[in-house]
PDB file of C-alpha atoms and ligand atoms in Angstrom:
ATOM      1  CA  MET R  29       0.000   0.000   0.000  1.00 83.00           C
ATOM      2  CA  SER R  30       1.387   3.433  -0.919  1.00 84.00           C
ATOM      3  CA  GLU R  31       1.748   6.094   1.800  1.00 81.00           C
ATOM      4  CA  GLU R  32      -1.071   8.144   0.191  1.00 82.00           C
ATOM      5  CA  GLU R  33      -3.491   5.233   0.560  1.00 90.00           C
ATOM      6  CA  LYS R  34      -2.875   4.845   4.268  1.00 96.00           C
ATOM      7  CA  ILE R  35      -5.424   5.935   6.853  1.00 97.00           C
ATOM      8  CA  VAL R  36      -2.724   7.212   9.187  1.00 98.00           C
ATOM      9  CA  GLN R  37      -0.364   9.564   7.376  1.00 97.00           C
ATOM     10  CA  TYR R  38       2.530  11.482   8.824  1.00 97.00           C
ATOM     11  CA  LYS R  39       5.188  13.948   7.809  1.00 97.00           C
ATOM     12  CA  GLN R  40       7.961  15.937   9.410  1.00 98.00           C
ATOM     13  CA  VAL R  41       7.275  19.670   9.609  1.00 98.00           C
ATOM     14  CA  GLY R  42       8.476  22.815  11.382  1.00 98.00           C
ATOM     15  CA  LYS R  43      11.419  25.194  11.196  1.00 98.00           C
ATOM     16  CA  ASN R  44      13.899  22.400  11.859  1.00 98.00           C
ATOM     17  CA  ASN R  45      11.814  19.595  10.424  1.00 98.00           C
ATOM     18  CA  ASN R  46      11.719  17.979  13.852  1.00 98.00           C
ATOM     19  CA  ILE R  47       7.967  17.972  14.501  1.00 98.00           C
ATOM     20  CA  VAL R  48       5.849  15.044  13.319  1.00 98.00           C
ATOM     21  CA  LEU R  49       2.342  15.804  12.097  1.00 98.00           C
ATOM     22  CA  ILE R  50       0.066  12.749  12.135  1.00 98.00           C
ATOM     23  CA  THR R  51      -3.275  13.004  10.323  1.00 98.00           C
ATOM     24  CA  PHE R  52      -6.098  10.495  10.103  1.00 98.00           C
ATOM     25  CA  HIS R  53      -7.767   9.925   6.741  1.00 97.00           C
ATOM     26  CA  ARG R  54     -10.900   7.851   7.221  1.00 96.00           C
ATOM     27  CA  HIS R  55     -13.290  10.712   6.626  1.00 94.00           C
ATOM     28  CA  LYS R  56     -16.202   8.668   5.335  1.00 94.00           C
ATOM     29  CA  ASP R  57     -16.517   6.949   8.726  1.00 96.00           C
ATOM     30  CA  LEU R  58     -15.611  10.099  10.618  1.00 98.00           C
ATOM     31  CA  ASN R  59     -12.176   8.650  11.412  1.00 98.00           C
ATOM     32  CA  ALA R  60     -13.589   5.938  13.674  1.00 97.00           C
ATOM     33  CA  PHE R  61     -10.893   3.485  14.729  1.00 96.00           C
ATOM     34  CA  ASN R  62     -11.054   0.127  12.967  1.00 94.00           C
ATOM     35  CA  SER R  63      -8.347  -2.496  13.294  1.00 91.00           C
ATOM     36  CA  GLN R  64      -6.421  -1.280  10.223  1.00 94.00           C
ATOM     37  CA  MET R  65      -6.342   2.264  11.570  1.00 96.00           C
ATOM     38  CA  LEU R  66      -5.116   1.057  14.974  1.00 96.00           C
ATOM     39  CA  GLU R  67      -2.402  -1.084  13.306  1.00 95.00           C
ATOM     40  CA  GLU R  68      -1.207   1.798  11.139  1.00 97.00           C
ATOM     41  CA  PHE R  69      -1.264   4.217  14.070  1.00 98.00           C
ATOM     42  CA  GLU R  70       0.801   1.818  16.167  1.00 97.00           C
ATOM     43  CA  GLU R  71       3.307   1.421  13.333  1.00 98.00           C
ATOM     44  CA  VAL R  72       3.756   5.208  13.026  1.00 98.00           C
ATOM     45  CA  LEU R  73       4.134   5.661  16.797  1.00 98.00           C
ATOM     46  CA  LEU R  74       6.730   2.879  16.974  1.00 98.00           C
ATOM     47  CA  LYS R  75       8.715   4.556  14.184  1.00 98.00           C
ATOM     48  CA  ILE R  76       8.628   7.883  16.030  1.00 98.00           C
ATOM     49  CA  LYS R  77       9.755   6.168  19.233  1.00 97.00           C
ATOM     50  CA  GLN R  78      12.957   5.063  17.509  1.00 96.00           C
ATOM     51  CA  GLU R  79      13.798   8.493  16.066  1.00 95.00           C
ATOM     52  CA  ASN R  80      16.259  10.627  17.995  1.00 93.00           C
ATOM     53  CA  ASP R  81      15.718  13.895  16.162  1.00 96.00           C
ATOM     54  CA  ILE R  82      11.988  14.360  16.732  1.00 98.00           C
ATOM     55  CA  ARG R  83      11.035  16.967  19.354  1.00 98.00           C
ATOM     56  CA  CYS R  84       7.232  16.966  19.326  1.00 98.00           C
ATOM     57  CA  VAL R  85       4.247  15.216  17.718  1.00 98.00           C
ATOM     58  CA  ILE R  86       0.891  16.675  16.661  1.00 99.00           C
ATOM     59  CA  ILE R  87      -2.143  14.456  16.051  1.00 98.00           C
ATOM     60  CA  THR R  88      -5.079  15.816  14.071  1.00 98.00           C
ATOM     61  CA  SER R  89      -7.558  15.070  11.276  1.00 97.00           C
ATOM     62  CA  GLU R  90      -9.136  17.034   8.496  1.00 88.00           C
ATOM     63  CA  GLY R  91     -12.864  17.685   8.242  1.00 90.00           C
ATOM     64  CA  LYS R  92     -15.615  17.565  10.820  1.00 97.00           C
ATOM     65  CA  SER R  93     -14.293  14.712  12.918  1.00 98.00           C
ATOM     66  CA  PHE R  94     -11.119  14.188  14.925  1.00 98.00           C
ATOM     67  CA  VAL R  95     -11.980  10.578  15.788  1.00 98.00           C
ATOM     68  CA  ALA R  96     -15.612   9.451  16.247  1.00 98.00           C
ATOM     69  CA  GLY R  97     -14.551   6.636  18.586  1.00 98.00           C
ATOM     70  CA  ALA R  98     -14.142   2.962  17.945  1.00 96.00           C
ATOM     71  CA  ASP R  99     -15.691   1.746  14.703  1.00 96.00           C
ATOM     72  CA  LEU R 100     -19.114   0.591  15.834  1.00 95.00           C
ATOM     73  CA  LYS R 101     -19.609  -1.560  12.726  1.00 93.00           C
ATOM     74  CA  TRP R 102     -16.484  -3.461  13.708  1.00 89.00           C
ATOM     75  CA  MET R 103     -17.498  -3.493  17.370  1.00 89.00           C
ATOM     76  CA  SER R 104     -20.893  -4.966  16.601  1.00 88.00           C
ATOM     77  CA  THR R 105     -19.128  -8.071  15.217  1.00 87.00           C
ATOM     78  CA  LEU R 106     -17.489  -8.745  18.604  1.00 83.00           C
ATOM     79  CA  ASN R 107     -18.820 -10.686  21.563  1.00 79.00           C
ATOM     80  CA  GLU R 108     -17.759 -11.623  25.085  1.00 77.00           C
ATOM     81  CA  GLU R 109     -15.323 -14.201  23.653  1.00 78.00           C
ATOM     82  CA  ASN R 110     -13.347 -11.947  21.323  1.00 81.00           C
ATOM     83  CA  TYR R 111     -13.896  -8.357  22.533  1.00 79.00           C
ATOM     84  CA  ASN R 112     -10.432  -8.412  24.067  1.00 79.00           C
ATOM     85  CA  ASP R 113      -8.810  -8.078  20.631  1.00 74.00           C
ATOM     86  CA  LEU R 114     -10.400  -4.664  20.360  1.00 73.00           C
ATOM     87  CA  ILE R 115      -9.855  -3.429  23.860  1.00 77.00           C
ATOM     88  CA  ALA R 116      -6.280  -4.635  24.158  1.00 85.00           C
ATOM     89  CA  LYS R 117      -5.157  -3.059  20.895  1.00 91.00           C
ATOM     90  CA  GLY R 118      -6.595   0.371  21.690  1.00 94.00           C
ATOM     91  CA  GLN R 119      -5.149   0.309  25.183  1.00 96.00           C
ATOM     92  CA  VAL R 120      -1.686  -0.668  23.937  1.00 96.00           C
ATOM     93  CA  VAL R 121      -1.643   2.008  21.242  1.00 97.00           C
ATOM     94  CA  PHE R 122      -2.799   4.774  23.576  1.00 98.00           C
ATOM     95  CA  GLU R 123      -0.207   3.748  26.179  1.00 97.00           C
ATOM     96  CA  LEU R 124       2.398   3.990  23.440  1.00 97.00           C
ATOM     97  CA  ILE R 125       1.556   7.691  23.097  1.00 98.00           C
ATOM     98  CA  GLU R 126       2.374   8.167  26.776  1.00 97.00           C
ATOM     99  CA  SER R 127       5.582   6.175  26.448  1.00 96.00           C
ATOM    100  CA  LEU R 128       6.916   8.242  23.528  1.00 98.00           C
ATOM    101  CA  PRO R 129       9.931  10.228  24.700  1.00 97.00           C
ATOM    102  CA  VAL R 130       8.556  13.464  23.202  1.00 98.00           C
ATOM    103  CA  PRO R 131       5.371  15.421  23.947  1.00 98.00           C
ATOM    104  CA  VAL R 132       2.260  14.727  21.889  1.00 98.00           C
ATOM    105  CA  ILE R 133      -0.308  17.441  21.158  1.00 99.00           C
ATOM    106  CA  ALA R 134      -3.884  16.563  20.190  1.00 99.00           C
ATOM    107  CA  ALA R 135      -5.184  19.264  17.835  1.00 99.00           C
ATOM    108  CA  VAL R 136      -8.857  18.336  18.082  1.00 98.00           C
ATOM    109  CA  ASN R 137     -10.559  19.604  14.934  1.00 98.00           C
ATOM    110  CA  GLY R 138     -14.041  18.070  15.333  1.00 98.00           C
ATOM    111  CA  TYR R 139     -15.841  15.133  16.962  1.00 98.00           C
ATOM    112  CA  ALA R 140     -13.755  13.510  19.691  1.00 98.00           C
ATOM    113  CA  LEU R 141     -16.154  10.878  20.982  1.00 98.00           C
ATOM    114  CA  GLY R 142     -15.612   7.706  22.986  1.00 98.00           C
ATOM    115  CA  GLY R 143     -12.261   6.307  21.873  1.00 98.00           C
ATOM    116  CA  GLY R 144     -11.629   9.619  20.081  1.00 98.00           C
ATOM    117  CA  MET R 145     -11.867  11.582  23.306  1.00 98.00           C
ATOM    118  CA  GLU R 146      -9.778   8.877  25.014  1.00 98.00           C
ATOM    119  CA  LEU R 147      -7.120   9.319  22.334  1.00 98.00           C
ATOM    120  CA  SER R 148      -6.962  13.029  23.108  1.00 98.00           C
ATOM    121  CA  LEU R 149      -6.727  12.253  26.846  1.00 98.00           C
ATOM    122  CA  ALA R 150      -3.703  10.028  26.223  1.00 98.00           C
ATOM    123  CA  CYS R 151      -1.930  12.971  24.550  1.00 98.00           C
ATOM    124  CA  ASP R 152       0.126  15.326  26.692  1.00 98.00           C
ATOM    125  CA  ILE R 153      -1.628  18.548  25.621  1.00 98.00           C
ATOM    126  CA  ARG R 154      -5.049  19.128  24.042  1.00 98.00           C
ATOM    127  CA  ILE R 155      -6.056  22.173  22.048  1.00 99.00           C
ATOM    128  CA  ALA R 156      -9.303  22.366  20.124  1.00 98.00           C
ATOM    129  CA  SER R 157     -11.108  24.014  17.258  1.00 98.00           C
ATOM    130  CA  SER R 158     -14.188  25.953  18.340  1.00 98.00           C
ATOM    131  CA  LYS R 159     -16.139  23.360  16.332  1.00 98.00           C
ATOM    132  CA  ALA R 160     -14.820  20.386  18.328  1.00 98.00           C
ATOM    133  CA  VAL R 161     -17.276  18.239  20.267  1.00 98.00           C
ATOM    134  CA  PHE R 162     -16.129  16.016  23.120  1.00 99.00           C
ATOM    135  CA  GLY R 163     -17.942  13.168  24.828  1.00 98.00           C
ATOM    136  CA  GLN R 164     -17.768   9.704  26.303  1.00 98.00           C
ATOM    137  CA  PRO R 165     -21.087   8.363  24.962  1.00 98.00           C
ATOM    138  CA  GLU R 166     -20.289   4.686  25.663  1.00 98.00           C
ATOM    139  CA  VAL R 167     -23.072   4.187  28.253  1.00 98.00           C
ATOM    140  CA  THR R 168     -25.623   5.414  25.712  1.00 98.00           C
ATOM    141  CA  LEU R 169     -24.532   2.465  23.554  1.00 98.00           C
ATOM    142  CA  GLY R 170     -24.433  -0.227  26.233  1.00 97.00           C
ATOM    143  CA  LEU R 171     -20.718   0.009  27.012  1.00 96.00           C
ATOM    144  CA  ALA R 172     -18.362   1.321  29.662  1.00 97.00           C
ATOM    145  CA  PRO R 173     -15.310   3.234  28.376  1.00 97.00           C
ATOM    146  CA  GLY R 174     -12.520   0.829  27.432  1.00 96.00           C
ATOM    147  CA  TRP R 175      -9.523   2.823  26.250  1.00 97.00           C
ATOM    148  CA  GLY R 176      -8.512   4.563  29.449  1.00 97.00           C
ATOM    149  CA  GLY R 177     -11.305   7.145  29.808  1.00 98.00           C
ATOM    150  CA  THR R 178     -12.241   6.077  33.326  1.00 98.00           C
ATOM    151  CA  VAL R 179      -8.693   6.601  34.538  1.00 97.00           C
ATOM    152  CA  ARG R 180      -7.294   9.465  32.424  1.00 98.00           C
ATOM    153  CA  LEU R 181     -10.379  11.716  32.488  1.00 98.00           C
ATOM    154  CA  PRO R 182     -10.495  11.938  36.318  1.00 98.00           C
ATOM    155  CA  LEU R 183      -6.764  12.695  36.334  1.00 97.00           C
ATOM    156  CA  ILE R 184      -7.279  15.549  33.883  1.00 98.00           C
ATOM    157  CA  SER R 185     -10.659  17.011  34.829  1.00 98.00           C
ATOM    158  CA  GLY R 186     -11.221  15.755  38.379  1.00 98.00           C
ATOM    159  CA  LEU R 187     -13.454  12.913  39.502  1.00 98.00           C
ATOM    160  CA  GLY R 188     -16.721  14.889  39.585  1.00 98.00           C
ATOM    161  CA  VAL R 189     -16.474  16.097  35.997  1.00 98.00           C
ATOM    162  CA  ALA R 190     -15.333  12.654  34.807  1.00 98.00           C
ATOM    163  CA  LYS R 191     -18.318  10.968  36.468  1.00 98.00           C
ATOM    164  CA  ASP R 192     -20.693  13.572  35.032  1.00 98.00           C
ATOM    165  CA  LEU R 193     -19.417  13.052  31.481  1.00 98.00           C
ATOM    166  CA  ILE R 194     -19.018   9.269  31.603  1.00 98.00           C
ATOM    167  CA  LEU R 195     -22.267   8.464  33.427  1.00 98.00           C
ATOM    168  CA  THR R 196     -24.466  10.823  31.407  1.00 98.00           C
ATOM    169  CA  GLY R 197     -22.680  10.224  28.095  1.00 98.00           C
ATOM    170  CA  ARG R 198     -23.453  13.843  27.208  1.00 98.00           C
ATOM    171  CA  LYS R 199     -21.534  15.674  24.513  1.00 98.00           C
ATOM    172  CA  ILE R 200     -19.855  18.983  25.275  1.00 98.00           C
ATOM    173  CA  SER R 201     -18.625  21.871  23.150  1.00 98.00           C
ATOM    174  CA  ALA R 202     -15.006  22.962  22.917  1.00 98.00           C
ATOM    175  CA  ASP R 203     -15.799  25.954  25.130  1.00 98.00           C
ATOM    176  CA  GLU R 204     -17.209  23.715  27.861  1.00 98.00           C
ATOM    177  CA  ALA R 205     -14.178  21.409  27.514  1.00 98.00           C
ATOM    178  CA  LEU R 206     -12.020  24.497  28.109  1.00 98.00           C
ATOM    179  CA  LYS R 207     -14.002  25.444  31.223  1.00 98.00           C
ATOM    180  CA  LEU R 208     -13.660  21.867  32.522  1.00 98.00           C
ATOM    181  CA  ASN R 209      -9.864  21.910  32.015  1.00 98.00           C
ATOM    182  CA  ILE R 210     -10.049  19.174  29.409  1.00 98.00           C
ATOM    183  CA  VAL R 211      -8.396  21.352  26.764  1.00 98.00           C
ATOM    184  CA  SER R 212      -5.861  24.145  27.267  1.00 98.00           C
ATOM    185  CA  ALA R 213      -7.090  26.434  24.494  1.00 98.00           C
ATOM    186  CA  VAL R 214      -9.786  26.838  21.830  1.00 98.00           C
ATOM    187  CA  TYR R 215      -9.131  28.476  18.441  1.00 98.00           C
ATOM    188  CA  PRO R 216     -11.096  29.249  15.282  1.00 98.00           C
ATOM    189  CA  PRO R 217     -10.914  26.139  13.038  1.00 98.00           C
ATOM    190  CA  GLU R 218      -8.680  27.812  10.450  1.00 97.00           C
ATOM    191  CA  GLU R 219      -6.097  28.715  13.116  1.00 98.00           C
ATOM    192  CA  LEU R 220      -5.934  25.357  14.904  1.00 98.00           C
ATOM    193  CA  LEU R 221      -3.057  23.789  13.002  1.00 98.00           C
ATOM    194  CA  ASP R 222      -0.921  26.951  13.084  1.00 98.00           C
ATOM    195  CA  LYS R 223      -1.482  27.215  16.835  1.00 98.00           C
ATOM    196  CA  ALA R 224      -0.566  23.550  17.273  1.00 98.00           C
ATOM    197  CA  LEU R 225       2.623  24.139  15.290  1.00 98.00           C
ATOM    198  CA  GLU R 226       3.433  27.221  17.358  1.00 98.00           C
ATOM    199  CA  LEU R 227       3.019  25.184  20.529  1.00 98.00           C
ATOM    200  CA  ALA R 228       5.134  22.370  19.097  1.00 98.00           C
ATOM    201  CA  GLU R 229       7.881  24.853  18.102  1.00 98.00           C
ATOM    202  CA  THR R 230       7.923  26.234  21.654  1.00 98.00           C
ATOM    203  CA  ILE R 231       8.414  22.729  23.005  1.00 98.00           C
ATOM    204  CA  ALA R 232      10.992  21.929  20.302  1.00 98.00           C
ATOM    205  CA  SER R 233      13.023  25.008  21.246  1.00 98.00           C
ATOM    206  CA  ASN R 234      13.345  23.880  24.863  1.00 98.00           C
ATOM    207  CA  ALA R 235      16.174  21.688  26.156  1.00 98.00           C
ATOM    208  CA  PRO R 236      15.471  18.233  24.673  1.00 98.00           C
ATOM    209  CA  ILE R 237      16.872  16.271  27.610  1.00 98.00           C
ATOM    210  CA  ALA R 238      14.843  18.313  30.098  1.00 98.00           C
ATOM    211  CA  VAL R 239      11.627  17.945  28.071  1.00 98.00           C
ATOM    212  CA  ARG R 240      12.123  14.185  27.725  1.00 98.00           C
ATOM    213  CA  GLU R 241      12.887  13.780  31.441  1.00 98.00           C
ATOM    214  CA  ALA R 242       9.862  15.875  32.450  1.00 98.00           C
ATOM    215  CA  LYS R 243       7.541  13.796  30.277  1.00 98.00           C
ATOM    216  CA  LYS R 244       9.102  10.604  31.648  1.00 97.00           C
ATOM    217  CA  VAL R 245       8.268  11.679  35.216  1.00 97.00           C
ATOM    218  CA  PHE R 246       4.604  12.269  34.334  1.00 97.00           C
ATOM    219  CA  THR R 247       4.370   8.945  32.536  1.00 96.00           C
ATOM    220  CA  SER R 248       6.058   6.881  35.233  1.00 96.00           C
ATOM    221  CA  THR R 249       4.072   8.559  38.024  1.00 96.00           C
ATOM    222  CA  PHE R 250       0.710   7.683  36.493  1.00 95.00           C
ATOM    223  CA  GLN R 251       1.644   4.477  34.616  1.00 94.00           C
ATOM    224  CA  GLU R 252       0.555   2.065  37.342  1.00 95.00           C
ATOM    225  CA  LYS R 253      -2.769   3.852  37.752  1.00 96.00           C
ATOM    226  CA  VAL R 254      -3.385   3.639  34.002  1.00 96.00           C
ATOM    227  CA  LYS R 255      -2.482  -0.059  33.888  1.00 96.00           C
ATOM    228  CA  GLU R 256      -4.771  -0.804  36.823  1.00 97.00           C
ATOM    229  CA  GLY R 257      -7.562   1.213  35.181  1.00 97.00           C
ATOM    230  CA  TYR R 258      -7.045  -0.699  31.925  1.00 96.00           C
ATOM    231  CA  ARG R 259      -7.447  -4.024  33.759  1.00 95.00           C
ATOM    232  CA  LYS R 260     -10.638  -2.811  35.405  1.00 96.00           C
ATOM    233  CA  GLU R 261     -12.001  -1.552  32.083  1.00 95.00           C
ATOM    234  CA  GLN R 262     -11.343  -4.984  30.579  1.00 93.00           C
ATOM    235  CA  ASP R 263     -13.351  -6.574  33.395  1.00 93.00           C
ATOM    236  CA  ALA R 264     -16.144  -4.034  32.924  1.00 95.00           C
ATOM    237  CA  ALA R 265     -16.305  -4.840  29.214  1.00 93.00           C
ATOM    238  CA  LYS R 266     -17.213  -8.494  29.692  1.00 92.00           C
ATOM    239  CA  PRO R 267     -20.799  -8.106  30.946  1.00 94.00           C
ATOM    240  CA  CYS R 268     -21.380  -5.302  28.439  1.00 95.00           C
ATOM    241  CA  PHE R 269     -20.305  -7.462  25.488  1.00 92.00           C
ATOM    242  CA  ALA R 270     -22.429 -10.322  26.851  1.00 93.00           C
ATOM    243  CA  SER R 271     -25.519  -8.085  26.982  1.00 95.00           C
ATOM    244  CA  SER R 272     -28.245  -7.544  24.439  1.00 96.00           C
ATOM    245  CA  ASP R 273     -28.261  -3.866  25.455  1.00 97.00           C
ATOM    246  CA  LEU R 274     -25.014  -3.310  23.515  1.00 95.00           C
ATOM    247  CA  LYS R 275     -26.571  -4.633  20.309  1.00 94.00           C
ATOM    248  CA  GLU R 276     -29.623  -2.490  20.985  1.00 97.00           C
ATOM    249  CA  GLY R 277     -27.494   0.611  21.624  1.00 97.00           C
ATOM    250  CA  ILE R 278     -25.505   0.282  18.403  1.00 96.00           C
ATOM    251  CA  ASP R 279     -28.569  -0.600  16.336  1.00 96.00           C
ATOM    252  CA  ALA R 280     -30.430   2.402  17.737  1.00 98.00           C
ATOM    253  CA  LEU R 281     -27.539   4.738  16.914  1.00 97.00           C
ATOM    254  CA  PHE R 282     -27.281   3.585  13.312  1.00 96.00           C
ATOM    255  CA  ASN R 283     -31.059   3.738  12.870  1.00 97.00           C
ATOM    256  CA  ARG R 284     -31.245   7.151  14.503  1.00 97.00           C
ATOM    257  CA  ARG R 285     -33.743   6.073  17.167  1.00 98.00           C
ATOM    258  CA  LYS R 286     -33.792   6.063  20.963  1.00 97.00           C
ATOM    259  CA  PRO R 287     -32.478   2.779  22.427  1.00 98.00           C
ATOM    260  CA  GLU R 288     -34.715   0.635  24.622  1.00 98.00           C
ATOM    261  CA  PHE R 289     -32.392  -0.880  27.193  1.00 98.00           C
ATOM    262  CA  LYS R 290     -33.634  -3.975  29.031  1.00 97.00           C
ATOM    263  CA  ASP R 291     -30.845  -4.474  31.579  1.00 96.00           C
ATOM    264  CA  ASN R 292     -29.827  -7.781  30.048  1.00 94.00           C
TER     265      ASN R 292
HETATM  266  N1  DAK P   5     -18.207   3.868  13.938  1.00 56.47           N
HETATM  267  C1  DAK P   5     -18.499   3.579  12.658  1.00 56.47           C
HETATM  268  N2  DAK P   5     -19.029   4.457  11.795  1.00 56.47           N
HETATM  269  C2  DAK P   5     -19.293   5.701  12.254  1.00 56.47           C
HETATM  270  C3  DAK P   5     -19.004   6.083  13.587  1.00 56.47           C
HETATM  271  C4  DAK P   5     -18.434   5.104  14.450  1.00 56.47           C
HETATM  272  N3  DAK P   5     -18.083   5.376  15.727  1.00 56.47           N
HETATM  273  N4  DAK P   5     -19.377   7.367  13.747  1.00 56.47           N
HETATM  274  C5  DAK P   5     -19.878   7.781  12.554  1.00 56.47           C
HETATM  275  N5  DAK P   5     -19.811   6.771  11.656  1.00 56.47           N
HETATM  276  C6  DAK P   5     -20.228   6.786  10.253  1.00 56.47           C
HETATM  277  C7  DAK P   5     -21.744   6.814  10.130  1.00 56.47           C
HETATM  278  O1  DAK P   5     -22.275   5.494  10.240  1.00 56.47           O
HETATM  279  C8  DAK P   5     -21.914   7.382   8.733  1.00 56.47           C
HETATM  280  O2  DAK P   5     -21.623   6.357   7.800  1.00 56.47           O
HETATM  281  P1  DAK P   5     -22.558   6.167   6.475  1.00 56.47           P
HETATM  282  O3  DAK P   5     -23.935   5.979   6.991  1.00 56.47           O
HETATM  283  O4  DAK P   5     -22.373   7.464   5.715  1.00 56.47           O
HETATM  284  O5  DAK P   5     -21.969   4.964   5.808  1.00 56.47           O
HETATM  285  C9  DAK P   5     -20.768   8.389   8.651  1.00 56.47           C
HETATM  286  O6  DAK P   5     -19.819   8.008   9.649  1.00 56.47           O
HETATM  287  C10 DAK P   5     -21.208   9.806   8.945  1.00 56.47           C
HETATM  288  O7  DAK P   5     -21.893   9.786  10.188  1.00 56.47           O
HETATM  289  P2  DAK P   5     -23.317  10.487  10.399  1.00 56.47           P
HETATM  290  O8  DAK P   5     -24.126  10.453   9.149  1.00 56.47           O
HETATM  291  O9  DAK P   5     -23.898   9.919  11.643  1.00 56.47           O
HETATM  292  O10 DAK P   5     -22.861  12.006  10.646  1.00 56.47           O
HETATM  293  P3  DAK P   5     -23.616  13.089  11.494  1.00 56.47           P
HETATM  294  O11 DAK P   5     -22.902  14.365  11.223  1.00 56.47           O
HETATM  295  O12 DAK P   5     -25.096  13.030  11.314  1.00 56.47           O
HETATM  296  O13 DAK P   5     -23.332  12.663  13.050  1.00 56.47           O
HETATM  297  C11 DAK P   5     -21.965  11.924  14.894  1.00 56.47           C
HETATM  298  C12 DAK P   5     -22.042  12.671  13.522  1.00 56.47           C
HETATM  299  C13 DAK P   5     -20.493  11.826  15.276  1.00 56.47           C
HETATM  300  C14 DAK P   5     -22.714  12.736  15.949  1.00 56.47           C
HETATM  301  C15 DAK P   5     -22.616  10.530  14.741  1.00 56.47           C
HETATM  302  O14 DAK P   5     -22.055   9.893  13.583  1.00 56.47           O
HETATM  303  C16 DAK P   5     -22.372   9.671  15.924  1.00 56.47           C
HETATM  304  O15 DAK P   5     -22.979   9.850  16.982  1.00 56.47           O
HETATM  305  N6  DAK P   5     -21.468   8.683  15.776  1.00 56.47           N
HETATM  306  C17 DAK P   5     -21.149   7.744  16.825  1.00 56.47           C
HETATM  307  C18 DAK P   5     -20.177   8.381  17.769  1.00 56.47           C
HETATM  308  C19 DAK P   5     -19.958   7.534  19.003  1.00 56.47           C
HETATM  309  O16 DAK P   5     -20.922   7.165  19.695  1.00 56.47           O
HETATM  310  N7  DAK P   5     -18.717   7.260  19.254  1.00 56.47           N
HETATM  311  C20 DAK P   5     -18.338   6.518  20.407  1.00 56.47           C
HETATM  312  C21 DAK P   5     -18.171   5.096  19.977  1.00 56.47           C
HETATM  313  S1  DAK P   5     -17.977   4.118  21.410  1.00 56.47           S
HETATM  314  C22 DAK P   5     -14.068  -0.934  24.593  1.00 56.47           C
HETATM  315  C23 DAK P   5     -13.172  -0.552  23.635  1.00 56.47           C
HETATM  316  C24 DAK P   5     -13.364   0.648  23.016  1.00 56.47           C
HETATM  317  C25 DAK P   5     -14.422   1.427  23.345  1.00 56.47           C
HETATM  318  C26 DAK P   5     -15.282   1.031  24.337  1.00 56.47           C
HETATM  319  C27 DAK P   5     -15.096  -0.142  24.994  1.00 56.47           C
HETATM  320  N8  DAK P   5     -13.968  -2.179  25.204  1.00 56.47           N
HETATM  321  C28 DAK P   5     -13.820  -3.316  24.319  1.00 56.47           C
HETATM  322  C29 DAK P   5     -14.641  -2.286  26.480  1.00 56.47           C
HETATM  323  C30 DAK P   5     -14.694   2.594  22.591  1.00 56.47           C
HETATM  324  C31 DAK P   5     -15.978   2.934  22.442  1.00 56.47           C
HETATM  325  C32 DAK P   5     -16.328   3.992  21.580  1.00 56.47           C
HETATM  326  O17 DAK P   5     -15.533   4.700  21.001  1.00 56.47           O
END
């Protein structure tokens, strides 16, 4: 497959060519994560991990969606026997972001829902377009978050806000995400990428050893908490994948109707 055909594309940018810009190209499905996208993303992150000259990474997408979560068409093919393939891969890839030696900025251009919001939470810094929409709508589909949302969101926004967002499944605007400390700044859509680059250049101009060591302290301090949260999310997934409510939730979403959950 040529580079242009890939879902996850990347290039080196910036004054000294030492910033990596990763963009997702699965517009037709609003950049929802399927297994190919997760594989490609992992491959790119592993390449970056081995590079010594990179100083910062930016993750973004074009269009109206950053990442609309896990691919629900793919998810609806899973059950309590094989759901672990999905959960494990997403967890591993998002942990890889935290284990990169350089800072990662999420430039959230549009929908960041479910796994898409969790991706942004795994990044070191989040900035957003004024058109971005955040949310952890898993419970509205019959699921509990599975890619670190229950552990990273409370660390970032505080437990009360995390419980509000995860238990209601409500979507919030970029401005509300700013008020809730989920993002550091909100910009007009046409300025987002330039602002992300500006931020990346600031980081790239700082002492590389000091930046790497600072990030390493954050990662190692919270690593055990994240791993423990991941294990608990895996346990929480089992009854959800065994339930008929999950099928109902996904079917209702695709058919644009209200789900009728039966608690089984
Ligand atoms: N998966 C697959 N396709 C999706 C998608 C998704 N998450 N989101 C959107 N699409 C597709 C739509 O089906 C539609 O495809 P076509 O019908 O054109 O073929 C196309 O993208 C455009 O979507 P819409 O027509 O719906 O566009 P609208 O502008 O009307 O609405 C929307 C945009 C983002 C509000 C809406 O598409 C939407 O609500 N999408 C679902 C978003 C969502 O609920 N995301 C969270 C997914 S849950 C776990 C592991 C992982 C996870 C959880 C647990 N363990 C195993 C425990 C992760 C969970 C999630 O991420």
